[in-house]
Amino acid sequence: MSKLFSILSAVWQSLRGAFSWLRRHVSGLGRYLGWLNPGRYINKIDWYIIRKFIGTYIFAIALIISISIVFDVNENLAKFSQYHAPLSAIVFDYYANFVPYFANLFSALFVFIAVIFFTSKLAGNSEIIAMLAAGISFKRLMRPYMISCVLISALSYYLSAYVIPHGTVIRQNFETLYKNKKKNTAAENVQLQVGDGVIAYIQYYDNTMKKGYGFCLYKFENKKLMSHMTASEIQYDTISDSKNHWTAYNWTIRDLKGLREDITRGAKRDTTILMEPTDLVYSKGQQETFTSPQLHEYISKQQSRGSTNVVQYEVEYHKRIASSFASFILTTIGFSLSSRKRKGGMGMYLGIGLALSFTYIMLQTVSATFAIKADWPPVLAAWMPNIIFALIAYYCYRKAPN
């Protein structure tokens, strides 16, 4: 840990030197580059608090996740043995993706615990009193905490938006094979709009084989049926370089031209239909397997088709952004509650803070329910915990200096 902070400190000193050199030698830009100089915002006290914050945060995550792994191994060891899960799959497919998922899920709680723990220790050692007595304002004292939150929030969003979805796919596949958690791999009577005036229908679809049975494709113009295609089977081409590539078997196309009807038949036909297997089969937690760009693309595509079954996807998309701000809110609450040296210890305030943080995390977890059951806009459902607890954090912050 000390080596990591030494490397970060060396990089920071290099950046400070570069900005100082530019400020001295580039005429006209010195005043503006001065605002970008990192040395303007971070000094030794800031580095001291940042090291304490990040170090305690990493230690708390490592401690809690280690305990979680022990309990999870104890719970699932029998299933791993029953289904003959190889050790490499357990370590690299399951636990290597288990750790970042749950660490990021409870990252806000770890931030709060870290702030409460090391800030109360600083207050108990009268270090905060000494800082305030030296002329550092309470607002200025918040700066290193907010800088630490920027680093943690950026990492949390990157993990939830790009890294964890890929790991979730691997972890869910492992659970399907070795924990007997069956995924939904089939769908019946699927109908969706795949283009402007183009409706597709599949009587039965098997996602394991990527094959559908009883396929129909209708094309309308000005609410009039212009073409009707049927096929006994339709197969998705998984090795094609392009998306939406399907192969229809035993197909028939009827083109309607006024009172005439042209019929074309064939045994096999390659075609492009604007639908993918993910559009046909929905499994629980599927939105967690999409990266944020994939989620945005999927939501836009489904909304253009007139589908209303995208609420959970919209909530997941907005929740990833909203959750990254949780560290700022809980850090403000934790710092405000623990920054004063109190007679009798921090027991009561620690309990209040933990109750608030658990309530906040619970509201984040059930936010999708508000959007689905209460018909709230997904953006409001995802951001409502932040709005409520931002007001609480502001109240604690205003009361803390007094």
XYZ file of C-alpha atoms in Angstrom:
402
model
C 0.000 0.000 0.000
C 2.795 2.420 0.918
C 4.488 1.666 -2.414
C 1.290 2.538 -4.285
C 0.985 5.871 -2.492
C 4.667 6.581 -3.161
C 4.101 6.048 -6.901
C 1.007 8.280 -6.866
C 2.914 10.944 -4.952
C 5.777 10.853 -7.472
C 3.339 11.205 -10.390
C 1.634 14.109 -8.625
C 4.936 15.882 -8.035
C 5.801 15.462 -11.734
C 2.479 17.015 -12.743
C 3.056 19.929 -10.392
C 6.509 20.498 -11.853
C 5.191 20.391 -15.425
C 2.452 22.931 -14.697
C 4.928 25.206 -12.902
C 7.325 25.105 -15.873
C 4.525 25.883 -18.341
C 3.310 28.728 -16.170
C 6.768 30.327 -16.097
C 7.692 29.857 -19.770
C 4.440 30.191 -21.717
C 3.479 33.841 -21.848
C -0.184 34.736 -21.543
C -1.199 31.312 -20.284
C 0.344 31.515 -16.830
C -2.754 32.887 -15.174
C -4.994 30.177 -16.648
C -2.535 27.329 -16.086
C -2.308 28.372 -12.458
C -5.909 27.274 -11.980
C -5.037 23.837 -13.395
C -1.930 23.356 -11.259
C -2.713 20.452 -8.901
C -0.416 22.003 -6.267
C -2.955 24.803 -5.935
C -5.519 22.427 -4.436
C -3.554 19.705 -2.641
C -0.950 20.161 0.073
C 0.590 17.894 2.705
C -2.478 17.841 4.949
C -4.646 16.923 1.960
C -2.293 14.102 1.022
C -2.352 12.912 4.630
C -6.178 12.730 4.684
C -6.397 11.203 1.190
C -3.969 8.430 2.173
C -5.975 7.755 5.321
C -9.266 7.755 3.400
C -8.224 5.539 0.474
C -6.192 3.201 2.689
C -9.061 2.660 5.148
C -11.533 2.233 2.263
C -9.414 -0.492 0.615
C -8.842 -2.175 3.973
C -12.600 -2.196 4.736
C -13.408 -3.688 1.315
C -10.725 -6.361 1.661
C -11.943 -7.284 5.137
C -15.656 -7.520 4.305
C -15.139 -9.302 0.984
C -12.797 -11.834 2.620
C -15.487 -12.652 5.179
C -18.113 -12.857 2.400
C -15.972 -15.291 0.405
C -15.534 -17.540 3.451
C -19.297 -17.696 4.014
C -20.013 -18.184 0.298
C -17.514 -21.049 0.025
C -19.064 -22.691 3.089
C -22.546 -22.358 1.583
C -21.722 -23.542 -1.948
C -18.968 -26.096 -1.357
C -21.437 -28.984 -1.477
C -22.835 -27.795 -4.831
C -19.365 -27.284 -6.268
C -18.527 -30.872 -5.317
C -21.863 -32.251 -6.531
C -21.523 -30.699 -10.003
C -17.721 -31.292 -10.186
C -16.773 -27.647 -10.657
C -13.042 -27.355 -11.526
C -10.912 -25.249 -9.197
C -9.838 -22.903 -12.004
C -13.487 -22.142 -12.845
C -14.322 -21.555 -9.178
C -11.450 -19.117 -8.746
C -11.348 -17.299 -12.096
C -14.930 -17.562 -13.382
C -16.868 -17.264 -10.137
C -14.893 -15.544 -7.363
C -12.826 -13.320 -9.672
C -16.152 -11.817 -10.797
C -17.887 -12.215 -7.422
C -15.422 -9.845 -5.704
C -15.772 -6.726 -7.948
C -19.560 -7.164 -8.208
C -20.231 -7.170 -4.460
C -17.426 -4.717 -3.671
C -18.978 -2.194 -6.056
C -22.504 -2.985 -4.864
C -21.621 -2.004 -1.289
C -18.954 0.551 -2.184
C -20.999 3.390 -0.698
C -21.244 1.569 2.626
C -17.483 0.941 2.656
C -16.896 4.633 1.964
C -19.072 5.592 4.913
C -17.388 3.093 7.249
C -13.947 4.333 6.157
C -14.881 7.984 6.744
C -16.416 7.287 10.158
C -13.493 5.113 11.257
C -10.515 7.291 10.404
C -12.231 10.685 10.940
C -13.359 9.750 14.458
C -9.799 8.615 15.126
C -8.468 11.978 13.904
C -11.012 13.748 16.101
C -10.136 11.558 19.081
C -6.451 12.476 18.679
C -7.411 16.197 18.515
C -5.935 16.430 14.991
C -9.063 18.033 13.548
C -9.148 20.521 16.438
C -5.542 21.447 15.631
C -6.390 21.935 11.927
C -9.351 24.170 12.727
C -7.288 26.128 15.267
C -4.614 26.695 12.609
C -7.175 28.577 10.509
C -8.405 25.787 8.218
C -12.134 26.177 7.731
C -14.562 23.283 7.926
C -15.319 23.770 4.241
C -11.606 23.645 3.345
C -11.219 20.518 5.440
C -13.782 18.822 3.188
C -11.592 19.228 0.085
C -9.406 16.089 0.453
C -12.541 14.073 1.230
C -14.186 15.259 -1.989
C -11.022 14.601 -4.027
C -10.988 11.046 -2.677
C -14.668 10.716 -3.594
C -13.896 11.782 -7.172
C -11.375 8.929 -7.491
C -13.710 6.374 -5.881
C -16.757 7.504 -7.892
C -14.881 7.403 -11.205
C -13.623 3.892 -10.444
C -17.088 2.777 -9.295
C -18.786 4.042 -12.454
C -16.151 2.511 -14.737
C -16.547 -0.862 -13.020
C -20.355 -0.832 -13.080
C -20.624 0.484 -16.643
C -17.909 -1.492 -18.445
C -16.125 -4.142 -16.363
C -18.709 -5.810 -14.117
C -21.293 -6.564 -16.904
C -18.766 -8.799 -18.694
C -17.913 -10.529 -15.418
C -21.605 -10.983 -14.614
C -22.108 -12.965 -17.829
C -19.243 -15.311 -16.885
C -20.466 -15.637 -13.288
C -24.059 -16.401 -14.359
C -22.861 -19.037 -16.831
C -20.849 -20.633 -14.032
C -23.905 -20.654 -11.742
C -25.965 -22.265 -14.500
C -23.426 -25.068 -14.921
C -22.264 -25.680 -11.354
C -24.912 -24.228 -9.030
C -27.958 -25.441 -10.978
C -29.435 -21.963 -11.294
C -31.456 -22.385 -14.454
C -31.673 -19.466 -16.852
C -34.639 -18.733 -19.054
C -33.562 -20.033 -22.463
C -36.855 -20.155 -24.358
C -39.790 -17.944 -25.272
C -43.241 -18.534 -26.730
C -45.483 -16.366 -28.890
C -43.021 -13.501 -29.291
C -44.211 -10.553 -31.335
C -42.223 -7.369 -31.864
C -41.787 -4.510 -34.270
C -38.453 -4.863 -36.081
C -38.758 -1.884 -38.402
C -41.071 0.845 -39.623
C -44.248 -1.073 -40.384
C -42.509 -4.456 -40.053
C -43.821 -6.943 -37.454
C -42.126 -10.251 -36.610
C -43.747 -13.192 -34.835
C -42.134 -16.410 -33.537
C -44.267 -19.182 -32.105
C -41.396 -20.753 -30.129
C -37.779 -19.651 -29.748
C -34.915 -21.695 -28.250
C -32.083 -19.400 -27.159
C -29.680 -22.313 -26.605
C -29.817 -23.278 -30.282
C -30.572 -19.693 -31.393
C -33.435 -21.153 -33.421
C -37.083 -20.189 -33.791
C -40.090 -22.161 -35.013
C -43.277 -20.937 -36.654
C -41.874 -17.643 -37.930
C -43.928 -14.905 -39.625
C -42.905 -11.475 -40.932
C -45.506 -8.863 -41.900
C -44.799 -5.662 -43.846
C -47.353 -2.849 -43.786
C -47.606 0.409 -45.710
C -50.262 2.927 -44.680
C -51.834 0.213 -42.500
C -52.175 -2.108 -45.491
C -50.472 -5.494 -45.605
C -48.012 -5.492 -48.491
C -45.967 -8.642 -47.843
C -46.209 -11.733 -45.680
C -43.315 -14.139 -45.092
C -43.576 -17.460 -43.241
C -40.913 -20.037 -42.383
C -41.048 -23.292 -40.469
C -37.671 -22.527 -38.847
C -35.398 -19.524 -38.548
C -31.779 -19.732 -37.378
C -29.609 -16.868 -36.096
C -26.142 -16.787 -37.682
C -23.715 -16.478 -34.738
C -20.572 -16.492 -36.905
C -21.619 -13.784 -39.336
C -19.562 -10.589 -39.426
C -22.731 -8.495 -39.365
C -25.569 -8.384 -36.858
C -29.201 -9.356 -37.483
C -28.292 -12.112 -39.949
C -30.866 -14.960 -40.007
C -31.437 -18.037 -42.155
C -35.043 -19.067 -42.921
C -35.945 -22.667 -43.820
C -38.994 -23.823 -45.802
C -40.002 -20.237 -46.414
C -42.889 -18.704 -48.340
C -43.306 -15.055 -49.321
C -46.615 -13.590 -50.455
C -46.387 -10.154 -52.102
C -49.768 -8.427 -52.303
C -50.205 -6.080 -55.277
C -53.783 -4.959 -55.334
C -55.894 -7.967 -56.179
C -52.855 -9.958 -57.278
C -50.752 -12.154 -55.058
C -47.239 -13.278 -56.003
C -46.066 -16.357 -54.111
C -42.407 -17.344 -53.821
C -41.144 -20.441 -52.028
C -37.797 -21.945 -51.158
C -35.986 -24.382 -48.889
C -33.386 -21.961 -47.509
C -32.952 -18.184 -47.553
C -30.437 -15.867 -45.914
C -32.008 -12.608 -44.800
C -31.442 -9.599 -42.579
C -34.057 -8.966 -39.900
C -33.546 -6.188 -37.354
C -33.794 -8.380 -34.272
C -31.341 -10.299 -32.112
C -31.623 -13.163 -29.604
C -31.492 -10.667 -26.700
C -34.721 -9.124 -28.050
C -36.581 -12.437 -27.866
C -35.678 -13.966 -24.490
C -35.622 -12.100 -21.196
C -33.984 -13.605 -18.124
C -33.925 -12.174 -14.611
C -31.048 -9.756 -14.162
C -30.343 -9.556 -17.880
C -29.930 -5.768 -17.683
C -26.886 -6.298 -15.430
C -25.065 -8.107 -18.258
C -25.145 -5.077 -20.596
C -22.503 -2.375 -20.544
C -23.861 1.181 -20.386
C -23.435 1.822 -24.160
C -25.201 -1.497 -24.858
C -27.977 -0.550 -22.443
C -28.463 2.814 -24.139
C -28.554 1.181 -27.564
C -30.973 -1.515 -26.386
C -33.329 1.003 -24.738
C -33.380 3.223 -27.836
C -34.054 0.238 -30.084
C -36.868 -1.109 -27.922
C -38.510 2.297 -27.550
C -38.443 2.796 -31.321
C -40.303 -0.513 -31.586
C -42.960 0.672 -29.163
C -41.969 -1.802 -26.453
C -42.860 -0.884 -22.863
C -40.802 -3.661 -21.241
C -37.679 -1.521 -20.839
C -38.312 0.073 -17.447
C -35.824 -2.146 -15.598
C -33.213 -1.405 -18.278
C -33.758 2.350 -17.970
C -33.540 2.175 -14.172
C -30.303 0.173 -14.398
C -28.821 2.689 -16.846
C -29.613 5.712 -14.672
C -28.830 3.915 -11.406
C -25.226 3.331 -12.506
C -24.773 7.077 -12.871
C -26.664 7.936 -9.693
C -24.815 5.318 -7.612
C -21.464 6.867 -8.469
C -22.524 9.964 -6.494
C -23.322 7.919 -3.377
C -19.765 8.297 -2.072
C -20.112 12.120 -2.029
C -23.370 11.987 -0.077
C -22.322 9.390 2.498
C -18.886 10.970 2.908
C -20.519 14.298 3.764
C -22.810 12.621 6.289
C -19.998 10.548 7.800
C -17.561 13.466 8.062
C -20.191 15.742 9.566
C -21.113 13.192 12.247
C -17.587 12.103 13.187
C -15.490 15.259 12.886
C -16.156 16.450 16.443
C -14.462 15.021 19.509
C -17.311 13.860 21.729
C -17.461 12.801 25.330
C -18.538 9.179 25.594
C -17.319 8.149 22.151
C -18.968 7.846 18.742
C -21.366 4.998 19.515
C -24.668 6.830 19.051
C -23.523 8.825 16.005
C -22.012 5.746 14.416
C -25.363 3.979 14.848
C -27.226 6.916 13.291
C -24.803 7.018 10.368
C -25.002 3.279 9.726
C -28.809 3.404 9.845
C -28.792 6.227 7.283
C -26.309 4.450 4.998
C -28.228 1.143 5.121
C -31.486 2.992 4.360
C -29.815 4.728 1.429
C -28.473 1.466 -0.005
C -31.867 -0.214 0.476
C -33.619 2.591 -1.432
C -31.081 2.253 -4.248
C -31.710 -1.495 -4.400
C -35.525 -1.248 -4.585
C -35.602 1.801 -6.862
C -36.699 -0.357 -9.810
C -39.825 -1.320 -7.849
C -40.937 2.321 -7.693
C -40.639 2.621 -11.465
C -42.452 -0.656 -12.208
C -45.136 -0.813 -9.519
C -45.712 2.886 -8.787
C -45.253 3.923 -12.441
C -42.552 6.466 -11.605
C -40.280 7.798 -14.379
C -37.113 5.635 -14.355
C -34.865 8.693 -13.995
C -36.766 9.843 -10.911
C -36.763 6.342 -9.399
C -32.983 6.030 -9.865
C -32.185 9.497 -8.513
C -34.761 9.705 -5.694
C -32.417 8.161 -3.028
C -29.747 10.699 -4.003
C -32.176 13.611 -3.784
C -33.483 12.596 -0.343
C -30.087 11.876 1.193
C -28.434 14.893 -0.422
C -30.826 17.023 1.657
C -29.902 15.033 4.770
C -26.199 15.421 3.965
C -26.621 19.180 3.508
C -28.393 19.444 6.881
C -25.611 17.492 8.626
C -22.976 19.612 6.901
C -24.623 22.868 8.013
C -24.963 21.655 11.601
C -21.472 20.128 11.938
C -19.396 23.355 12.441
C -21.729 24.397 15.265
